[in-house]
Amino acid sequence: MAKVKTIEWKDDALVLIDCTKLPAREEYIECREYRTLVRAIKTLEVRGAPAIGVSAAYGVVLAAMQAEKETADKQDYIKFIKGAIDELAATRPTAVNLFWSLKRMNEKLDSIKDMDMDNIKEELLKEANNIFDEDIECNHNIGKYGNEVVPDGSNILTHCNAGALATAGYGTALGVFRYAHSHGKKIHIYADETRPLLQGARLTAWELVKEGIPGTLITDNMAGYCMKLGMIDMVIFGADRITSNGDVANKIGSYSVAVLAKEHGIPVYSAAPLSTIDMSIADGKDIPIEQRDKYEVRSMFGVTIAPDGIDTFNPAFDVTPHEYIAGIITEVGVIKPPFDINIPAAFKLGHV
Ligand code: MRU
């Protein structure tokens, strides 16, 4: 188990570790209303594709609890919950896990809408708990399969945070590192700091230190030089959405890392659960990319680092074309190219 509790359902509330406060302070946010969660997702207090999906499922439970207090009319009650699902879905556009989990909760709601309100809440809670448990199980399996492609003694570069803090626990890319390290492999992780919001410096480095996994923090612009010096053997990062042809949307900067890696003959893996693969999109160019506020580029921790007058460009994610990806590490095995054949096969067979 990871030594971090990212998401917890406790005493009829959703408790989240506040990712914006780490590593300075370990603070928790208690959501008793779904709109507290809507805000937490938008501000990245909870972030990372699987963590957003899992917490949104609990957001639907919060909405059901609120709806029961708001109205005794069943139609209004269902309408309230569906409205909350729409609001949760409008928080962040790129990570497909959010839509995957809300679709699952919505379908559950449709299948139990004739029950009384108390039972509906209980059933929704069960479904959210299932999504939570499945995510942790997926991560452990991702760790196990990922470990098979990590040679002993590897130096691995990662980008952003795909750890326990980005999932219900354990992590995807960081799940591989956790698994390899805890099974006695000697690995060393190089963590890109990940501007503009420094998920690598603040979150990945924090998890590595907490877990005792050997790691080195570098600024984003050092990755190419580290590769040139022979310091990196492989790259493993997470994913926010993978298309059916294997294109991978992940934190901005992942594409640059992948291009550099190709130049240096270094394999790049993306670690993600099958729920991150969006089979409805055939090509990465159609993935909606979130654009965030200019202040994130113009400032750091509230300190202005660029003049107000300067324009900015602040996409939160980029897309790495499948040609740059050596494999997708999932809970059913490592999917290798050709992805347009092997991804559908992995879904169909349930194994690789
Ligand atoms: O903007 P963020 O912090 O939500 O971006 C997170 C990432 O890009 C992660 O790499 C991705 O969600 C995978 S998390 C297991």
XYZ file of C-alpha atoms and ligand atoms in Angstrom:
367
model
C 0.000 0.000 0.000
C 1.031 3.548 -0.578
C 1.607 5.646 2.507
C -0.727 8.339 1.187
C -4.502 8.611 1.562
C -5.676 10.703 -1.353
C -9.427 10.089 -1.299
C -11.534 8.778 1.558
C -15.266 8.465 2.168
C -15.704 9.131 5.865
C -18.761 9.974 7.987
C -20.901 10.875 4.960
C -18.230 13.188 3.555
C -15.580 12.977 0.846
C -12.177 13.771 2.309
C -9.423 14.749 -0.138
C -5.777 15.539 0.413
C -5.256 19.094 -0.861
C -2.695 18.748 -3.668
C -2.251 22.514 -3.911
C -0.822 22.672 -0.377
C 1.771 19.913 -0.765
C 4.605 19.562 0.014
C 4.518 22.451 2.511
C 1.414 21.261 4.355
C -0.553 18.015 4.480
C -4.088 19.411 4.608
C -7.411 17.768 3.881
C -10.598 19.122 2.310
C -13.933 17.836 3.528
C -16.624 17.859 0.833
C -20.178 17.624 2.169
C -21.688 19.232 -0.949
C -20.914 18.301 -4.531
C -20.071 21.913 -5.374
C -17.139 21.824 -2.948
C -15.808 18.995 -5.107
C -16.561 20.888 -8.338
C -14.355 23.680 -7.016
C -11.673 21.263 -5.811
C -11.406 19.668 -9.273
C -11.254 23.035 -11.068
C -8.546 24.379 -8.756
C -6.555 21.103 -8.878
C -6.919 20.497 -5.154
C -7.776 17.034 -6.417
C -6.118 16.237 -9.724
C -4.788 13.383 -11.871
C -7.099 11.501 -14.227
C -8.101 8.528 -12.026
C -8.406 10.670 -8.855
C -10.761 13.041 -10.652
C -12.877 10.099 -11.839
C -13.057 8.412 -8.444
C -13.842 11.603 -6.532
C -16.525 12.585 -9.075
C -18.270 9.251 -8.380
C -18.466 10.249 -4.698
C -19.624 13.697 -5.840
C -22.743 11.997 -7.216
C -23.338 10.424 -3.787
C -22.999 13.855 -2.165
C -25.532 15.197 -4.673
C -27.974 12.394 -3.768
C -27.644 13.268 -0.075
C -28.279 16.937 -0.813
C -31.190 16.149 -3.132
C -32.907 14.165 -0.379
C -32.787 17.237 1.867
C -33.945 19.572 -0.938
C -37.079 17.765 -2.071
C -39.542 14.959 -1.391
C -40.536 14.842 -5.055
C -38.839 11.932 -6.830
C -38.631 13.638 -10.226
C -37.010 16.740 -8.723
C -34.701 14.506 -6.729
C -33.442 12.698 -9.857
C -33.223 16.025 -11.712
C -31.051 17.461 -8.933
C -28.592 14.544 -9.124
C -28.445 14.666 -12.918
C -27.775 18.421 -12.746
C -24.884 17.710 -10.376
C -23.507 15.099 -12.806
C -23.536 17.749 -15.567
C -21.737 20.254 -13.333
C -19.113 17.703 -12.347
C -18.611 16.813 -16.019
C -17.977 20.471 -16.867
C -14.999 20.829 -14.508
C -12.087 19.627 -16.663
C -12.274 18.467 -20.288
C -9.222 16.291 -20.986
C -9.065 13.377 -18.542
C -11.566 10.844 -19.835
C -11.785 9.026 -16.473
C -14.105 11.822 -15.274
C -16.654 11.125 -18.025
C -16.173 7.372 -17.727
C -16.982 7.384 -14.036
C -19.899 9.842 -14.315
C -21.394 7.747 -17.116
C -21.166 4.702 -14.884
C -22.839 6.550 -11.972
C -25.527 7.933 -14.280
C -26.288 4.461 -15.641
C -26.452 3.134 -12.089
C -28.870 5.909 -11.160
C -31.084 5.096 -14.155
C -31.179 1.438 -13.163
C -32.295 2.151 -9.563
C -34.461 5.228 -9.983
C -37.594 3.390 -8.797
C -36.087 2.658 -5.377
C -36.706 4.950 -2.435
C -34.271 7.787 -1.869
C -32.361 6.172 0.978
C -31.726 3.050 -1.040
C -30.678 5.063 -4.073
C -28.055 6.828 -1.972
C -26.798 3.516 -0.596
C -26.602 1.961 -4.071
C -24.771 4.980 -5.475
C -22.337 4.806 -2.568
C -21.727 1.123 -3.297
C -20.988 1.940 -6.938
C -18.596 4.755 -5.959
C -16.855 2.371 -3.541
C -16.549 -0.162 -6.373
C -14.947 2.469 -8.609
C -12.544 3.341 -5.753
C -11.604 -0.305 -5.067
C -11.225 -1.134 -8.750
C -8.881 1.828 -9.211
C -6.570 0.636 -6.440
C -6.626 -2.908 -7.808
C -5.887 -1.613 -11.328
C -2.925 0.347 -10.023
C -1.427 -2.681 -8.316
C -1.763 -4.673 -11.532
C -0.282 -1.809 -13.548
C 2.608 -1.904 -11.059
C 3.015 -5.639 -11.506
C 2.948 -5.595 -15.325
C 5.021 -2.427 -15.518
C 7.684 -4.045 -13.372
C 8.192 -6.631 -16.121
C 9.456 -3.972 -18.540
C 11.707 -2.276 -15.961
C 15.204 -3.822 -15.948
C 16.995 -3.960 -12.593
C 19.204 -0.911 -12.165
C 17.047 1.338 -14.390
C 17.149 5.107 -14.315
C 13.633 6.233 -15.189
C 12.418 9.695 -16.134
C 8.842 10.640 -15.270
C 6.799 13.747 -15.953
C 4.080 15.316 -13.783
C 2.579 13.163 -11.022
C 0.944 9.839 -11.798
C 1.178 8.622 -8.225
C -1.039 7.823 -5.283
C -1.919 11.528 -5.292
C -3.354 11.193 -8.812
C -5.393 8.039 -8.159
C -7.394 6.402 -5.371
C -3.996 5.179 -4.149
C -0.696 3.566 -5.274
C -0.498 5.288 -8.677
C 0.009 4.329 -12.314
C 3.540 5.370 -13.379
C 4.466 5.749 -9.722
C 2.673 2.468 -9.072
C 5.265 0.820 -11.329
C 8.073 2.489 -9.361
C 6.448 1.494 -6.029
C 6.076 -2.094 -7.178
C 9.614 -2.392 -8.581
C 11.163 -0.754 -5.497
C 9.178 -2.810 -3.001
C 10.115 -5.996 -4.883
C 13.794 -5.306 -4.467
C 14.654 -3.770 -7.831
C 17.225 -1.023 -7.799
C 15.667 1.878 -9.655
C 16.320 5.603 -9.673
C 13.620 8.065 -10.670
C 14.290 11.383 -12.361
C 11.295 13.660 -11.811
C 10.713 16.606 -14.138
C 9.511 19.564 -12.065
C 6.584 20.070 -14.528
C 5.920 23.755 -15.040
C 3.625 25.612 -14.743
C 2.104 23.997 -11.646
C 5.075 21.871 -10.566
C 3.298 18.570 -9.984
C 6.659 16.810 -10.411
C 8.515 18.940 -7.863
C 5.704 19.279 -5.367
C 3.929 15.910 -5.634
C 6.100 13.253 -7.303
C 9.170 14.285 -5.323
C 7.036 14.259 -2.138
C 5.804 10.724 -2.843
C 9.310 9.459 -3.685
C 10.735 10.852 -0.458
C 7.827 9.524 1.608
C 8.192 6.071 0.044
C 11.993 6.000 0.228
C 12.334 5.493 -3.547
C 15.644 6.962 -4.774
C 14.917 10.031 -6.861
C 16.402 13.174 -8.350
C 14.429 16.295 -9.174
C 15.332 18.126 -12.383
C 13.865 21.168 -14.080
C 11.957 20.437 -17.294
C 14.668 21.876 -19.510
C 17.274 19.433 -18.148
C 15.637 16.270 -19.530
C 17.423 16.333 -22.916
C 20.830 16.908 -21.359
C 20.285 14.074 -18.865
C 19.446 11.776 -21.800
C 22.503 12.949 -23.711
C 24.676 12.161 -20.671
C 23.278 8.601 -20.605
C 21.529 9.173 -17.273
C 18.100 7.921 -18.440
C 17.266 4.359 -19.535
C 13.534 4.698 -19.984
C 10.608 7.100 -19.600
C 7.348 6.225 -17.869
C 4.563 8.770 -17.508
C 0.790 8.560 -16.965
C -2.051 9.526 -19.286
C -5.214 11.608 -19.176
C -6.720 10.142 -22.317
C -5.452 7.589 -24.812
C -7.134 7.239 -28.181
C -7.867 3.940 -29.910
C -4.740 4.339 -32.082
C -2.502 4.740 -29.009
C -1.981 8.520 -29.025
C -1.440 9.675 -25.438
C -2.648 12.943 -23.915
C -0.752 13.715 -20.732
C 0.586 16.720 -18.861
C 2.044 19.457 -21.041
C 5.689 18.649 -21.706
C 5.193 14.904 -22.097
C 5.416 15.250 -25.881
C 8.754 17.101 -25.654
C 10.108 14.367 -23.383
C 8.970 11.684 -25.850
C 10.591 13.430 -28.827
C 13.852 13.814 -26.899
C 13.687 10.169 -25.864
C 13.246 9.021 -29.469
C 16.286 11.050 -30.507
C 18.308 9.240 -27.819
C 16.864 5.758 -28.479
C 15.119 5.637 -25.075
C 11.785 3.769 -24.804
C 8.721 5.693 -23.585
C 5.888 3.935 -21.753
C 2.564 5.341 -20.651
C 0.988 3.723 -17.575
C -2.798 3.979 -17.352
C -5.900 1.932 -16.577
C -8.125 0.833 -19.475
C -10.640 3.449 -18.267
C -8.195 6.095 -19.590
C -8.501 4.689 -23.119
C -11.220 6.459 -25.070
C -12.272 4.051 -27.808
C -14.651 6.665 -29.239
C -11.717 8.763 -30.475
C -9.475 7.392 -33.206
C -6.782 10.040 -33.206
C -5.135 12.277 -30.592
C -5.854 15.455 -32.564
C -9.506 15.135 -31.477
C -8.774 15.082 -27.738
C -10.058 18.282 -26.099
C -7.111 20.055 -24.499
C -7.808 22.143 -21.415
C -6.579 25.735 -21.573
C -5.884 27.240 -18.163
C -5.574 30.746 -16.788
C -2.667 33.005 -17.717
C -1.743 33.654 -14.092
C -0.363 30.090 -13.869
C 2.327 31.022 -16.422
C 2.878 34.596 -15.290
C 3.362 33.756 -11.637
C 4.629 31.119 -9.256
C 3.113 30.710 -5.792
C 1.503 34.136 -6.071
C 4.778 35.851 -7.027
C 4.682 37.617 -10.385
C 7.463 36.421 -12.698
C 6.400 38.130 -15.946
C 4.919 41.525 -16.844
C 1.107 41.819 -16.815
C 1.143 43.004 -20.448
C 2.596 39.791 -21.853
C 0.268 37.302 -23.513
C 0.453 33.655 -22.496
C -0.369 30.211 -23.874
C -1.293 27.687 -21.191
C -2.491 24.295 -22.444
C -2.606 21.866 -19.514
C -1.882 18.825 -21.702
C -0.277 17.762 -24.958
C -0.589 14.686 -27.130
C 2.257 12.266 -27.779
C 1.624 10.450 -31.074
C 1.633 6.657 -30.785
C 4.830 6.348 -32.874
C 6.721 7.597 -29.813
C 5.181 5.093 -27.393
C 6.880 1.716 -26.809
C 4.021 0.356 -24.728
C 0.928 1.187 -22.686
C 1.120 -0.369 -19.233
C -2.398 -1.346 -18.165
C -4.029 -3.551 -15.547
C -4.365 -6.349 -18.134
C -0.770 -6.236 -19.361
C 1.565 -4.088 -21.440
C -0.059 -3.236 -24.771
C 2.546 -3.044 -27.528
C 2.273 -1.597 -31.055
C 0.456 -1.869 -33.393
C -1.952 -0.156 -30.982
C -4.884 0.085 -33.420
C -4.964 -3.724 -33.339
C -3.686 -4.499 -29.854
C -5.792 -1.958 -27.890
C -9.172 -3.316 -29.099
C -7.817 -6.843 -28.543
C -6.905 -6.006 -24.923
C -10.473 -4.781 -24.278
C -11.966 -7.845 -25.938
C -9.771 -10.482 -24.306
C -9.352 -8.777 -20.931
C -5.646 -9.593 -21.053
C -2.623 -8.867 -23.249
O -3.360 18.733 -14.410
P -3.192 17.454 -13.651
O -2.296 17.582 -12.458
O -4.528 16.820 -13.310
O -2.466 16.476 -14.694
C -2.195 15.162 -14.295
C -1.482 14.375 -15.331
O -1.246 14.824 -16.432
C -1.160 12.960 -14.991
O 0.042 12.556 -15.583
C -2.287 12.048 -15.499
O -3.527 12.521 -15.058
C -2.119 10.640 -15.069
S -2.428 10.440 -13.350
C -2.339 8.787 -12.959
